[in-house]
Every structure is written in C-alpha cells, then in structure tokens.
C-alpha cells in the first residue's frame, strides 16, 4: 500500500475514533453533572460519589487528551505534515505511525527528547548541582598537591 493510501485509511480510523471519544466524553460529562447534582446526606454515599466522580474525571481527562492528539493528527494530515518529524523534518516510517498514530517525532528524535525530556531533567539538574559543589573536591586536591 502506498504511504499516502496508508495515511488516508488511518485518517478514517482516527475520525471514527474521534467521534467515539466525543460521544464518550459527552456521556461522561453528563454523568459528572448528575453525580454533582446528587445531594447525598449519607457520608458513605458521598464518599462513593466523590470516588466515582474522581474516576470519571480522570477517564475524561485521558479521553480528552487522546481526543486532542487525534485532532492534532487530523490537522497535520490536512496540512500534509502528518508523518513528518517535527524536530528534524525527516519522514517517520509507516510502521511507527501504525503503532503510534499520534507520533510527531521520528524514533531518533523521540529518543533525544526522552533523554533531555521532562522526566529526566530533574536528574540532570541534580547532576549539575553536584558538579557545581565539586569546588570542594578541587580545593582538597589542591591541598593534597601542596602536601606532596
Ligand atoms: Zn526526527
């Protein structure tokens, strides 16, 4: 299958998925409204309500995030940027797009992003902090050099 056809068929799948998510989100939101409208006097009922409320809102959050990814992918398809790496403008292999339709980076750039990404940035900062405090080591070495 040509790459363009593969993207077109993926577009159909994404549109169906988007519509399904929109329906689910509309359902979830109405459910949330119902839960909030209930004024349960019982403490247990209230706890159950808030627990369910939490689950529903978390679900809605995940779904709306995926919906945003789909919308983004569809816009990129429309503009002809779909399957093009945002970082290096390289072509993202169709195999990667099939596995991860919302991918906006090629595997190499994804690895780079993960290496310098937000998940490991705190570790890197700590490393830098430790490096800066290495002045003490330098002075110790100086002392040792003076002794010898
Ligand atoms: Zn790239």
mmCIF file of N, CA and C and ligand atoms in Angstrom:
data_model
loop_
_atom_site.group_PDB
_atom_site.id
_atom_site.type_symbol
_atom_site.label_atom_id
_atom_site.label_comp_id
_atom_site.label_asym_id
_atom_site.label_seq_id
_atom_site.Cartn_x
_atom_site.Cartn_y
_atom_site.Cartn_z
ATOM 1 N N UNK A 1 0.849 -1.205 0.000
ATOM 2 C CA UNK A 1 0.000 0.000 0.000
ATOM 3 C C UNK A 1 0.879 1.248 0.000
ATOM 4 N N UNK A 2 0.538 2.196 -0.835
ATOM 5 C CA UNK A 2 1.311 3.439 -0.876
ATOM 6 C C UNK A 2 1.150 4.187 0.442
ATOM 7 N N UNK A 3 2.177 4.959 0.761
ATOM 8 C CA UNK A 3 2.182 5.698 2.029
ATOM 9 C C UNK A 3 0.964 6.621 2.126
ATOM 10 N N UNK A 4 0.635 7.283 1.026
ATOM 11 C CA UNK A 4 -0.493 8.213 1.028
ATOM 12 C C UNK A 4 -1.805 7.476 1.332
ATOM 13 N N UNK A 5 -1.974 6.294 0.716
ATOM 14 C CA UNK A 5 -3.180 5.493 0.957
ATOM 15 C C UNK A 5 -3.236 5.015 2.409
ATOM 16 N N UNK A 6 -2.061 4.637 2.914
ATOM 17 C CA UNK A 6 -1.994 4.164 4.301
ATOM 18 C C UNK A 6 -2.416 5.282 5.253
ATOM 19 N N UNK A 7 -1.962 6.508 4.964
ATOM 20 C CA UNK A 7 -2.324 7.656 5.799
ATOM 21 C C UNK A 7 -3.815 7.957 5.661
ATOM 22 N N UNK A 8 -4.336 7.838 4.439
ATOM 23 C CA UNK A 8 -5.765 8.096 4.216
ATOM 24 C C UNK A 8 -6.629 7.103 4.977
ATOM 25 N N UNK A 9 -6.230 5.825 4.968
ATOM 26 C CA UNK A 9 -7.019 4.821 5.693
ATOM 27 C C UNK A 9 -6.875 5.029 7.197
ATOM 28 N N UNK A 10 -5.708 5.492 7.621
ATOM 29 C CA UNK A 10 -5.511 5.792 9.034
ATOM 30 C C UNK A 10 -6.389 6.988 9.430
ATOM 31 N N UNK A 11 -6.550 7.916 8.510
ATOM 32 C CA UNK A 11 -7.367 9.099 8.768
ATOM 33 C C UNK A 11 -8.815 8.685 9.062
ATOM 34 N N UNK A 12 -9.299 7.700 8.301
ATOM 35 C CA UNK A 12 -10.663 7.203 8.521
ATOM 36 C C UNK A 12 -10.801 6.606 9.926
ATOM 37 N N UNK A 13 -9.790 5.841 10.318
ATOM 38 C CA UNK A 13 -9.796 5.210 11.647
ATOM 39 C C UNK A 13 -9.778 6.283 12.733
ATOM 40 N N UNK A 14 -8.944 7.302 12.532
ATOM 41 C CA UNK A 14 -8.821 8.374 13.519
ATOM 42 C C UNK A 14 -10.129 9.163 13.633
ATOM 43 N N UNK A 15 -10.785 9.402 12.509
ATOM 44 C CA UNK A 15 -12.054 10.147 12.527
ATOM 45 C C UNK A 15 -13.113 9.353 13.300
ATOM 46 N N UNK A 16 -13.151 8.031 13.055
ATOM 47 C CA UNK A 16 -14.106 7.175 13.781
ATOM 48 C C UNK A 16 -13.811 7.206 15.277
ATOM 49 N N UNK A 17 -12.517 7.106 15.601
ATOM 50 C CA UNK A 17 -12.075 7.116 16.999
ATOM 51 C C UNK A 17 -12.427 8.472 17.643
ATOM 52 N N UNK A 18 -12.233 9.544 16.896
ATOM 53 C CA UNK A 18 -12.537 10.879 17.404
ATOM 54 C C UNK A 18 -14.025 11.013 17.728
ATOM 55 N N UNK A 19 -14.847 10.540 16.803
ATOM 56 C CA UNK A 19 -16.299 10.618 17.016
ATOM 57 C C UNK A 19 -16.713 9.803 18.241
ATOM 58 N N UNK A 20 -16.108 8.600 18.378
ATOM 59 C CA UNK A 20 -16.430 7.735 19.522
ATOM 60 C C UNK A 20 -16.021 8.406 20.827
ATOM 61 N N UNK A 21 -14.853 9.029 20.810
ATOM 62 C CA UNK A 21 -14.361 9.719 22.012
ATOM 63 C C UNK A 21 -15.254 10.904 22.359
ATOM 64 N N UNK A 22 -15.672 11.624 21.332
ATOM 65 C CA UNK A 22 -16.535 12.781 21.570
ATOM 66 C C UNK A 22 -17.837 12.346 22.235
ATOM 67 N N UNK A 23 -18.402 11.240 21.740
ATOM 68 C CA UNK A 23 -19.639 10.715 22.315
ATOM 69 C C UNK A 23 -19.419 10.293 23.757
ATOM 70 N N UNK A 24 -18.308 9.576 23.984
ATOM 71 C CA UNK A 24 -17.993 9.102 25.339
ATOM 72 C C UNK A 24 -17.787 10.273 26.278
ATOM 73 N N UNK A 25 -17.095 11.282 25.793
ATOM 74 C CA UNK A 25 -16.838 12.454 26.623
ATOM 75 C C UNK A 25 -18.134 13.193 26.938
ATOM 76 N N UNK A 26 -18.999 13.288 25.973
ATOM 77 C CA UNK A 26 -20.295 13.927 26.197
ATOM 78 C C UNK A 26 -21.066 13.152 27.250
ATOM 79 N N UNK A 27 -20.979 11.802 27.170
ATOM 80 C CA UNK A 27 -21.634 10.939 28.144
ATOM 81 C C UNK A 27 -21.030 11.094 29.516
ATOM 82 N N UNK A 28 -19.700 11.118 29.564
ATOM 83 C CA UNK A 28 -19.004 11.262 30.837
ATOM 84 C C UNK A 28 -19.345 12.588 31.502
ATOM 85 N N UNK A 29 -19.411 13.626 30.721
ATOM 86 C CA UNK A 29 -19.690 14.944 31.282
ATOM 87 C C UNK A 29 -21.097 15.006 31.859
ATOM 88 N N UNK A 30 -22.053 14.412 31.183
ATOM 89 C CA UNK A 30 -23.425 14.417 31.698
ATOM 90 C C UNK A 30 -23.513 13.575 32.973
ATOM 91 N N UNK A 31 -22.714 12.489 32.997
ATOM 92 C CA UNK A 31 -22.652 11.649 34.199
ATOM 93 C C UNK A 31 -22.057 12.439 35.364
ATOM 94 N N UNK A 32 -21.041 13.207 35.079
ATOM 95 C CA UNK A 32 -20.410 14.039 36.107
ATOM 96 C C UNK A 32 -21.407 15.051 36.658
ATOM 97 N N UNK A 33 -22.173 15.644 35.763
ATOM 98 C CA UNK A 33 -23.175 16.620 36.190
ATOM 99 C C UNK A 33 -24.214 15.969 37.093
ATOM 100 N N UNK A 34 -24.627 14.744 36.723
ATOM 101 C CA UNK A 34 -25.603 14.002 37.530
ATOM 102 C C UNK A 34 -25.057 13.750 38.927
ATOM 103 N N UNK A 35 -23.801 13.306 38.972
ATOM 104 C CA UNK A 35 -23.182 12.991 40.262
ATOM 105 C C UNK A 35 -23.098 14.228 41.146
ATOM 106 N N UNK A 36 -22.794 15.358 40.546
ATOM 107 C CA UNK A 36 -22.662 16.582 41.330
ATOM 108 C C UNK A 36 -24.022 17.114 41.773
ATOM 109 N N UNK A 37 -25.032 16.823 40.970
ATOM 110 C CA UNK A 37 -26.379 17.305 41.292
ATOM 111 C C UNK A 37 -26.956 16.552 42.485
ATOM 112 N N UNK A 38 -26.477 15.289 42.662
ATOM 113 C CA UNK A 38 -26.987 14.486 43.773
ATOM 114 C C UNK A 38 -26.489 15.049 45.103
ATOM 115 N N UNK A 39 -27.431 15.349 45.987
ATOM 116 C CA UNK A 39 -27.052 15.827 47.312
ATOM 117 C C UNK A 39 -27.304 14.712 48.315
ATOM 118 N N UNK A 40 -26.335 13.761 48.356
ATOM 119 C CA UNK A 40 -26.475 12.611 49.249
ATOM 120 C C UNK A 40 -26.096 13.003 50.671
ATOM 121 N N UNK A 41 -27.021 12.748 51.625
ATOM 122 C CA UNK A 41 -26.772 13.098 53.020
ATOM 123 C C UNK A 41 -25.815 12.131 53.682
ATOM 124 N N UNK A 42 -25.851 10.850 53.255
ATOM 125 C CA UNK A 42 -25.008 9.820 53.848
ATOM 126 C C UNK A 42 -23.539 10.057 53.521
ATOM 127 N N UNK A 43 -22.681 9.891 54.528
ATOM 128 C CA UNK A 43 -21.239 10.119 54.332
ATOM 129 C C UNK A 43 -20.670 9.091 53.354
ATOM 130 N N UNK A 44 -21.097 7.806 53.514
ATOM 131 C CA UNK A 44 -20.609 6.739 52.645
ATOM 132 C C UNK A 44 -21.025 7.014 51.206
ATOM 133 N N UNK A 45 -22.261 7.412 51.046
ATOM 134 C CA UNK A 45 -22.752 7.736 49.711
ATOM 135 C C UNK A 45 -21.921 8.857 49.104
ATOM 136 N N UNK A 46 -21.629 9.843 49.938
ATOM 137 C CA UNK A 46 -20.850 10.990 49.471
ATOM 138 C C UNK A 46 -19.445 10.553 49.062
ATOM 139 N N UNK A 47 -18.851 9.648 49.860
ATOM 140 C CA UNK A 47 -17.510 9.143 49.558
ATOM 141 C C UNK A 47 -17.518 8.365 48.255
ATOM 142 N N UNK A 48 -18.535 7.521 48.082
ATOM 143 C CA UNK A 48 -18.665 6.747 46.848
ATOM 144 C C UNK A 48 -18.838 7.679 45.663
ATOM 145 N N UNK A 49 -19.662 8.699 45.889
ATOM 146 C CA UNK A 49 -19.905 9.666 44.823
ATOM 147 C C UNK A 49 -18.614 10.343 44.401
ATOM 148 N N UNK A 50 -17.849 10.783 45.401
ATOM 149 C CA UNK A 50 -16.616 11.514 45.075
ATOM 150 C C UNK A 50 -15.595 10.590 44.428
ATOM 151 N N UNK A 51 -15.560 9.306 44.873
ATOM 152 C CA UNK A 51 -14.645 8.338 44.272
ATOM 153 C C UNK A 51 -14.998 8.117 42.806
ATOM 154 N N UNK A 52 -16.274 7.937 42.560
ATOM 155 C CA UNK A 52 -16.731 7.720 41.187
ATOM 156 C C UNK A 52 -16.518 8.976 40.362
ATOM 157 N N UNK A 53 -16.761 10.099 41.010
ATOM 158 C CA UNK A 53 -16.565 11.385 40.369
ATOM 159 C C UNK A 53 -15.113 11.530 39.923
ATOM 160 N N UNK A 54 -14.205 11.112 40.796
ATOM 161 C CA UNK A 54 -12.768 11.183 40.521
ATOM 162 C C UNK A 54 -12.406 10.304 39.337
ATOM 163 N N UNK A 55 -12.908 9.056 39.357
ATOM 164 C CA UNK A 55 -12.629 8.113 38.281
ATOM 165 C C UNK A 55 -13.142 8.665 36.957
ATOM 166 N N UNK A 56 -14.364 9.192 36.988
ATOM 167 C CA UNK A 56 -14.964 9.719 35.771
ATOM 168 C C UNK A 56 -14.168 10.888 35.222
ATOM 169 N N UNK A 57 -13.714 11.759 36.121
ATOM 170 C CA UNK A 57 -12.975 12.930 35.653
ATOM 171 C C UNK A 57 -11.594 12.544 35.144
ATOM 172 N N UNK A 58 -10.992 11.506 35.778
ATOM 173 C CA UNK A 58 -9.697 11.016 35.285
ATOM 174 C C UNK A 58 -9.843 10.395 33.912
ATOM 175 N N UNK A 59 -10.923 9.629 33.765
ATOM 176 C CA UNK A 59 -11.214 8.999 32.479
ATOM 177 C C UNK A 59 -11.424 10.066 31.421
ATOM 178 N N UNK A 60 -12.201 11.078 31.793
ATOM 179 C CA UNK A 60 -12.488 12.174 30.870
ATOM 180 C C UNK A 60 -11.214 12.891 30.480
ATOM 181 N N UNK A 61 -10.286 13.003 31.447
ATOM 182 C CA UNK A 61 -9.026 13.684 31.182
ATOM 183 C C UNK A 61 -8.201 12.916 30.156
ATOM 184 N N UNK A 62 -8.123 11.586 30.361
ATOM 185 C CA UNK A 62 -7.369 10.736 29.437
ATOM 186 C C UNK A 62 -8.000 10.794 28.051
ATOM 187 N N UNK A 63 -9.342 10.718 28.036
ATOM 188 C CA UNK A 63 -10.044 10.719 26.750
ATOM 189 C C UNK A 63 -9.892 12.050 26.028
ATOM 190 N N UNK A 64 -9.973 13.144 26.784
ATOM 191 C CA UNK A 64 -9.850 14.443 26.128
ATOM 192 C C UNK A 64 -8.422 14.675 25.648
ATOM 193 N N UNK A 65 -7.450 14.065 26.350
ATOM 194 C CA UNK A 65 -6.059 14.174 25.912
ATOM 195 C C UNK A 65 -5.871 13.420 24.606
ATOM 196 N N UNK A 66 -6.487 12.218 24.538
ATOM 197 C CA UNK A 66 -6.376 11.436 23.313
ATOM 198 C C UNK A 66 -7.101 12.150 22.172
ATOM 199 N N UNK A 67 -8.240 12.740 22.522
ATOM 200 C CA UNK A 67 -9.015 13.479 21.525
ATOM 201 C C UNK A 67 -8.170 14.611 20.945
ATOM 202 N N UNK A 68 -7.451 15.307 21.803
ATOM 203 C CA UNK A 68 -6.581 16.404 21.360
ATOM 204 C C UNK A 68 -5.485 15.874 20.438
ATOM 205 N N UNK A 69 -4.936 14.684 20.766
ATOM 206 C CA UNK A 69 -3.899 14.068 19.929
ATOM 207 C C UNK A 69 -4.453 13.713 18.559
ATOM 208 N N UNK A 70 -5.690 13.203 18.544
ATOM 209 C CA UNK A 70 -6.328 12.835 17.276
ATOM 210 C C UNK A 70 -6.580 14.084 16.438
ATOM 211 N N UNK A 71 -7.131 15.121 17.090
ATOM 212 C CA UNK A 71 -7.397 16.382 16.377
ATOM 213 C C UNK A 71 -6.102 16.912 15.765
ATOM 214 N N UNK A 72 -5.032 16.840 16.549
ATOM 215 C CA UNK A 72 -3.720 17.301 16.099
ATOM 216 C C UNK A 72 -3.262 16.496 14.881
ATOM 217 N N UNK A 73 -3.420 15.174 14.956
ATOM 218 C CA UNK A 73 -3.020 14.293 13.856
ATOM 219 C C UNK A 73 -3.843 14.601 12.596
ATOM 220 N N UNK A 74 -5.136 14.843 12.784
ATOM 221 C CA UNK A 74 -6.011 15.121 11.640
ATOM 222 C C UNK A 74 -5.642 16.455 10.978
ATOM 223 N N UNK A 75 -5.304 17.449 11.811
ATOM 224 C CA UNK A 75 -4.875 18.750 11.274
ATOM 225 C C UNK A 75 -3.586 18.577 10.474
ATOM 226 N N UNK A 76 -2.661 17.759 11.039
ATOM 227 C CA UNK A 76 -1.387 17.512 10.368
ATOM 228 C C UNK A 76 -1.602 16.788 9.040
ATOM 229 N N UNK A 77 -2.579 15.872 9.009
ATOM 230 C CA UNK A 77 -2.914 15.175 7.761
ATOM 231 C C UNK A 77 -3.432 16.170 6.725
ATOM 232 N N UNK A 78 -4.300 17.063 7.202
ATOM 233 C CA UNK A 78 -4.921 18.051 6.327
ATOM 234 C C UNK A 78 -3.866 18.973 5.725
ATOM 235 N N UNK A 79 -2.893 19.353 6.565
ATOM 236 C CA UNK A 79 -1.856 20.292 6.131
ATOM 237 C C UNK A 79 -0.682 19.585 5.452
ATOM 238 N N UNK A 80 -0.727 18.239 5.446
ATOM 239 C CA UNK A 80 0.326 17.471 4.793
ATOM 240 C C UNK A 80 1.579 17.306 5.637
ATOM 241 N N UNK A 81 1.485 17.592 6.934
ATOM 242 C CA UNK A 81 2.639 17.442 7.829
ATOM 243 C C UNK A 81 2.644 16.099 8.543
ATOM 244 N N UNK A 82 1.581 15.328 8.352
ATOM 245 C CA UNK A 82 1.475 14.064 9.083
ATOM 246 C C UNK A 82 2.587 13.118 8.652
ATOM 247 N N UNK A 83 3.199 12.475 9.658
ATOM 248 C CA UNK A 83 4.271 11.528 9.363
ATOM 249 C C UNK A 83 5.597 12.203 9.095
ATOM 250 N N UNK A 84 5.645 13.540 9.345
ATOM 251 C CA UNK A 84 6.906 14.272 9.195
ATOM 252 C C UNK A 84 7.381 14.657 10.589
ATOM 253 N N UNK A 85 8.623 14.326 10.893
ATOM 254 C CA UNK A 85 9.169 14.604 12.215
ATOM 255 C C UNK A 85 9.201 16.112 12.482
ATOM 256 N N UNK A 86 8.676 16.503 13.648
ATOM 257 C CA UNK A 86 8.619 17.927 13.995
ATOM 258 C C UNK A 86 10.001 18.494 14.301
ATOM 259 N N UNK A 87 10.919 17.633 14.673
ATOM 260 C CA UNK A 87 12.245 18.102 15.082
ATOM 261 C C UNK A 87 13.213 18.177 13.911
ATOM 262 N N UNK A 88 13.274 17.101 13.095
ATOM 263 C CA UNK A 88 14.298 17.059 12.040
ATOM 264 C C UNK A 88 13.686 17.079 10.635
ATOM 265 N N UNK A 89 12.330 17.169 10.560
ATOM 266 C CA UNK A 89 11.611 17.193 9.281
ATOM 267 C C UNK A 89 11.827 15.927 8.457
ATOM 268 N N UNK A 90 12.327 14.868 9.107
ATOM 269 C CA UNK A 90 12.501 13.588 8.436
ATOM 270 C C UNK A 90 11.180 12.843 8.324
ATOM 271 N N UNK A 91 11.125 11.842 7.476
ATOM 272 C CA UNK A 91 9.914 11.055 7.311
ATOM 273 C C UNK A 91 9.833 9.988 8.396
ATOM 274 N N UNK A 92 8.708 9.969 9.114
ATOM 275 C CA UNK A 92 8.507 8.955 10.144
ATOM 276 C C UNK A 92 8.033 7.684 9.441
ATOM 277 N N UNK A 93 8.713 6.548 9.664
ATOM 278 C CA UNK A 93 8.329 5.300 8.978
ATOM 279 C C UNK A 93 6.879 4.923 9.263
ATOM 280 N N UNK A 94 6.222 4.362 8.228
ATOM 281 C CA UNK A 94 4.811 3.991 8.332
ATOM 282 C C UNK A 94 4.592 2.980 9.464
ATOM 283 N N UNK A 95 5.579 2.102 9.701
ATOM 284 C CA UNK A 95 5.458 1.088 10.755
ATOM 285 C C UNK A 95 5.303 1.768 12.107
ATOM 286 N N UNK A 96 6.053 2.846 12.307
ATOM 287 C CA UNK A 96 5.978 3.588 13.570
ATOM 288 C C UNK A 96 4.622 4.274 13.686
ATOM 289 N N UNK A 97 4.131 4.830 12.580
ATOM 290 C CA UNK A 97 2.842 5.531 12.602
ATOM 291 C C UNK A 97 1.690 4.558 12.853
ATOM 292 N N UNK A 98 1.831 3.344 12.312
ATOM 293 C CA UNK A 98 0.793 2.334 12.547
ATOM 294 C C UNK A 98 0.720 1.971 14.022
ATOM 295 N N UNK A 99 1.909 1.894 14.650
ATOM 296 C CA UNK A 99 1.960 1.548 16.065
ATOM 297 C C UNK A 99 1.581 2.745 16.929
ATOM 298 N N UNK A 100 1.892 3.930 16.436
ATOM 299 C CA UNK A 100 1.717 5.149 17.229
ATOM 300 C C UNK A 100 1.232 6.284 16.309
ATOM 301 N N UNK A 101 -0.072 6.289 16.011
ATOM 302 C CA UNK A 101 -0.593 7.241 15.016
ATOM 303 C C UNK A 101 -0.380 8.704 15.388
ATOM 304 N N UNK A 102 -0.184 8.989 16.689
ATOM 305 C CA UNK A 102 -0.061 10.386 17.119
ATOM 306 C C UNK A 102 1.399 10.824 17.218
ATOM 307 N N UNK A 103 2.300 9.945 16.764
ATOM 308 C CA UNK A 103 3.724 10.276 16.857
ATOM 309 C C UNK A 103 4.030 11.509 16.015
ATOM 310 N N UNK A 104 4.726 12.468 16.626
ATOM 311 C CA UNK A 104 5.118 13.671 15.890
ATOM 312 C C UNK A 104 6.636 13.757 15.743
ATOM 313 N N UNK A 105 7.319 12.734 16.279
ATOM 314 C CA UNK A 105 8.780 12.695 16.178
ATOM 315 C C UNK A 105 9.212 11.344 15.617
ATOM 316 N N UNK A 106 10.315 11.334 14.875
ATOM 317 C CA UNK A 106 10.869 10.069 14.423
ATOM 318 C C UNK A 106 11.538 9.384 15.628
ATOM 319 N N UNK A 107 11.914 8.127 15.476
ATOM 320 C CA UNK A 107 12.435 7.372 16.620
ATOM 321 C C UNK A 107 13.690 8.038 17.188
ATOM 322 N N UNK A 108 14.572 8.503 16.320
ATOM 323 C CA UNK A 108 15.823 9.129 16.774
ATOM 324 C C UNK A 108 15.529 10.377 17.610
ATOM 325 N N UNK A 109 14.613 11.241 17.099
ATOM 326 C CA UNK A 109 14.303 12.484 17.800
ATOM 327 C C UNK A 109 13.525 12.199 19.085
ATOM 328 N N UNK A 110 12.691 11.157 19.056
ATOM 329 C CA UNK A 110 11.962 10.756 20.258
ATOM 330 C C UNK A 110 12.944 10.365 21.361
ATOM 331 N N UNK A 111 13.974 9.598 20.965
ATOM 332 C CA UNK A 111 14.995 9.172 21.930
ATOM 333 C C UNK A 111 15.714 10.385 22.500
ATOM 334 N N UNK A 112 16.037 11.332 21.632
ATOM 335 C CA UNK A 112 16.697 12.571 22.073
ATOM 336 C C UNK A 112 15.793 13.312 23.059
ATOM 337 N N UNK A 113 14.510 13.420 22.700
ATOM 338 C CA UNK A 113 13.544 14.134 23.535
ATOM 339 C C UNK A 113 13.421 13.464 24.894
ATOM 340 N N UNK A 114 13.450 12.114 24.891
ATOM 341 C CA UNK A 114 13.341 11.385 26.159
ATOM 342 C C UNK A 114 14.594 11.573 27.002
ATOM 343 N N UNK A 115 15.733 11.661 26.319
ATOM 344 C CA UNK A 115 16.992 11.818 27.038
ATOM 345 C C UNK A 115 17.032 13.189 27.735
ATOM 346 N N UNK A 116 16.533 14.219 27.018
ATOM 347 C CA UNK A 116 16.554 15.567 27.587
ATOM 348 C C UNK A 116 15.161 15.997 28.031
ATOM 349 N N UNK A 117 14.244 15.027 28.090
ATOM 350 C CA UNK A 117 12.848 15.332 28.392
ATOM 351 C C UNK A 117 12.604 15.685 29.842
ATOM 352 N N UNK A 118 11.342 16.006 30.125
ATOM 353 C CA UNK A 118 10.979 16.471 31.458
ATOM 354 C C UNK A 118 11.162 15.373 32.504
ATOM 355 N N UNK A 119 11.070 14.099 32.078
ATOM 356 C CA UNK A 119 11.152 13.003 33.039
ATOM 357 C C UNK A 119 12.553 12.880 33.620
ATOM 358 N N UNK A 120 13.572 13.171 32.821
ATOM 359 C CA UNK A 120 14.939 13.005 33.295
ATOM 360 C C UNK A 120 15.609 14.343 33.593
ATOM 361 N N UNK A 121 14.915 15.450 33.334
ATOM 362 C CA UNK A 121 15.537 16.765 33.500
ATOM 363 C C UNK A 121 15.879 17.027 34.966
ATOM 364 N N UNK A 122 15.027 16.546 35.882
ATOM 365 C CA UNK A 122 15.283 16.767 37.302
ATOM 366 C C UNK A 122 16.576 16.055 37.714
ATOM 367 N N UNK A 123 16.789 14.844 37.164
ATOM 368 C CA UNK A 123 18.019 14.112 37.448
ATOM 369 C C UNK A 123 19.231 14.883 36.935
ATOM 370 N N UNK A 124 19.088 15.425 35.726
ATOM 371 C CA UNK A 124 20.174 16.188 35.114
ATOM 372 C C UNK A 124 20.499 17.410 35.959
ATOM 373 N N UNK A 125 19.434 18.077 36.475
ATOM 374 C CA UNK A 125 19.645 19.255 37.312
ATOM 375 C C UNK A 125 20.406 18.891 38.578
ATOM 376 N N UNK A 126 20.036 17.739 39.179
ATOM 377 C CA UNK A 126 20.725 17.297 40.385
ATOM 378 C C UNK A 126 22.188 17.038 40.085
ATOM 379 N N UNK A 127 22.437 16.427 38.897
ATOM 380 C CA UNK A 127 23.803 16.154 38.494
ATOM 381 C C UNK A 127 24.600 17.438 38.388
ATOM 382 N N UNK A 128 23.948 18.477 37.834
ATOM 383 C CA UNK A 128 24.616 19.760 37.668
ATOM 384 C C UNK A 128 24.905 20.388 39.037
ATOM 385 N N UNK A 129 23.946 20.262 39.944
ATOM 386 C CA UNK A 129 24.118 20.813 41.286
ATOM 387 C C UNK A 129 25.333 20.169 41.950
ATOM 388 N N UNK A 130 25.426 18.836 41.797
ATOM 389 C CA UNK A 130 26.545 18.105 42.393
ATOM 390 C C UNK A 130 27.865 18.523 41.750
ATOM 391 N N UNK A 131 27.837 18.739 40.415
ATOM 392 C CA UNK A 131 29.044 19.165 39.711
ATOM 393 C C UNK A 131 29.525 20.511 40.226
ATOM 394 N N UNK A 132 28.563 21.436 40.474
ATOM 395 C CA UNK A 132 28.910 22.776 40.944
ATOM 396 C C UNK A 132 29.535 22.733 42.334
ATOM 397 N N UNK A 133 29.066 21.790 43.160
ATOM 398 C CA UNK A 133 29.596 21.690 44.509
ATOM 399 C C UNK A 133 30.957 20.976 44.520
ATOM 400 N N UNK A 134 31.433 20.620 43.321
ATOM 401 C CA UNK A 134 32.722 19.951 43.188
ATOM 402 C C UNK A 134 33.904 20.875 43.471
ATOM 403 N N UNK A 135 33.623 22.147 43.729
ATOM 404 C CA UNK A 135 34.686 23.094 44.112
ATOM 405 C C UNK A 135 35.445 22.586 45.329
ATOM 406 N N UNK A 136 34.687 21.986 46.257
ATOM 407 C CA UNK A 136 35.288 21.468 47.482
ATOM 408 C C UNK A 136 36.332 20.402 47.131
ATOM 409 N N UNK A 137 35.998 19.526 46.143
ATOM 410 C CA UNK A 137 36.923 18.481 45.730
ATOM 411 C C UNK A 137 38.215 19.087 45.182
ATOM 412 N N UNK A 138 38.033 20.161 44.398
ATOM 413 C CA UNK A 138 39.203 20.816 43.790
ATOM 414 C C UNK A 138 40.147 21.309 44.886
ATOM 415 N N UNK A 139 39.564 21.959 45.927
ATOM 416 C CA UNK A 139 40.409 22.503 46.998
ATOM 417 C C UNK A 139 41.114 21.380 47.764
ATOM 418 N N UNK A 140 40.391 20.244 47.925
ATOM 419 C CA UNK A 140 41.006 19.090 48.602
ATOM 420 C C UNK A 140 42.193 18.604 47.777
ATOM 421 N N UNK A 141 41.986 18.521 46.446
ATOM 422 C CA UNK A 141 43.074 18.097 45.563
ATOM 423 C C UNK A 141 44.253 19.059 45.666
ATOM 424 N N UNK A 142 43.928 20.346 45.748
ATOM 425 C CA UNK A 142 44.989 21.363 45.863
ATOM 426 C C UNK A 142 45.805 21.138 47.116
ATOM 427 N N UNK A 143 45.073 20.854 48.206
ATOM 428 C CA UNK A 143 45.755 20.610 49.482
ATOM 429 C C UNK A 143 46.668 19.398 49.364
ATOM 430 N N UNK A 144 46.107 18.324 48.743
ATOM 431 C CA UNK A 144 46.884 17.098 48.592
ATOM 432 C C UNK A 144 48.150 17.376 47.772
ATOM 433 N N UNK A 145 47.963 18.213 46.700
ATOM 434 C CA UNK A 145 49.103 18.560 45.849
ATOM 435 C C UNK A 145 50.138 19.337 46.643
ATOM 436 N N UNK A 146 49.663 20.212 47.524
ATOM 437 C CA UNK A 146 50.587 21.016 48.327
ATOM 438 C C UNK A 146 51.384 20.133 49.271
ATOM 439 N N UNK A 147 50.699 19.115 49.827
ATOM 440 C CA UNK A 147 51.351 18.209 50.771
ATOM 441 C C UNK A 147 52.452 17.432 50.089
ATOM 442 N N UNK A 148 52.130 16.906 48.870
ATOM 443 C CA UNK A 148 53.114 16.107 48.142
ATOM 444 C C UNK A 148 54.092 17.068 47.479
HETATM 445 ZN ZN1 LIG B 1 13.395 13.412 13.724
#
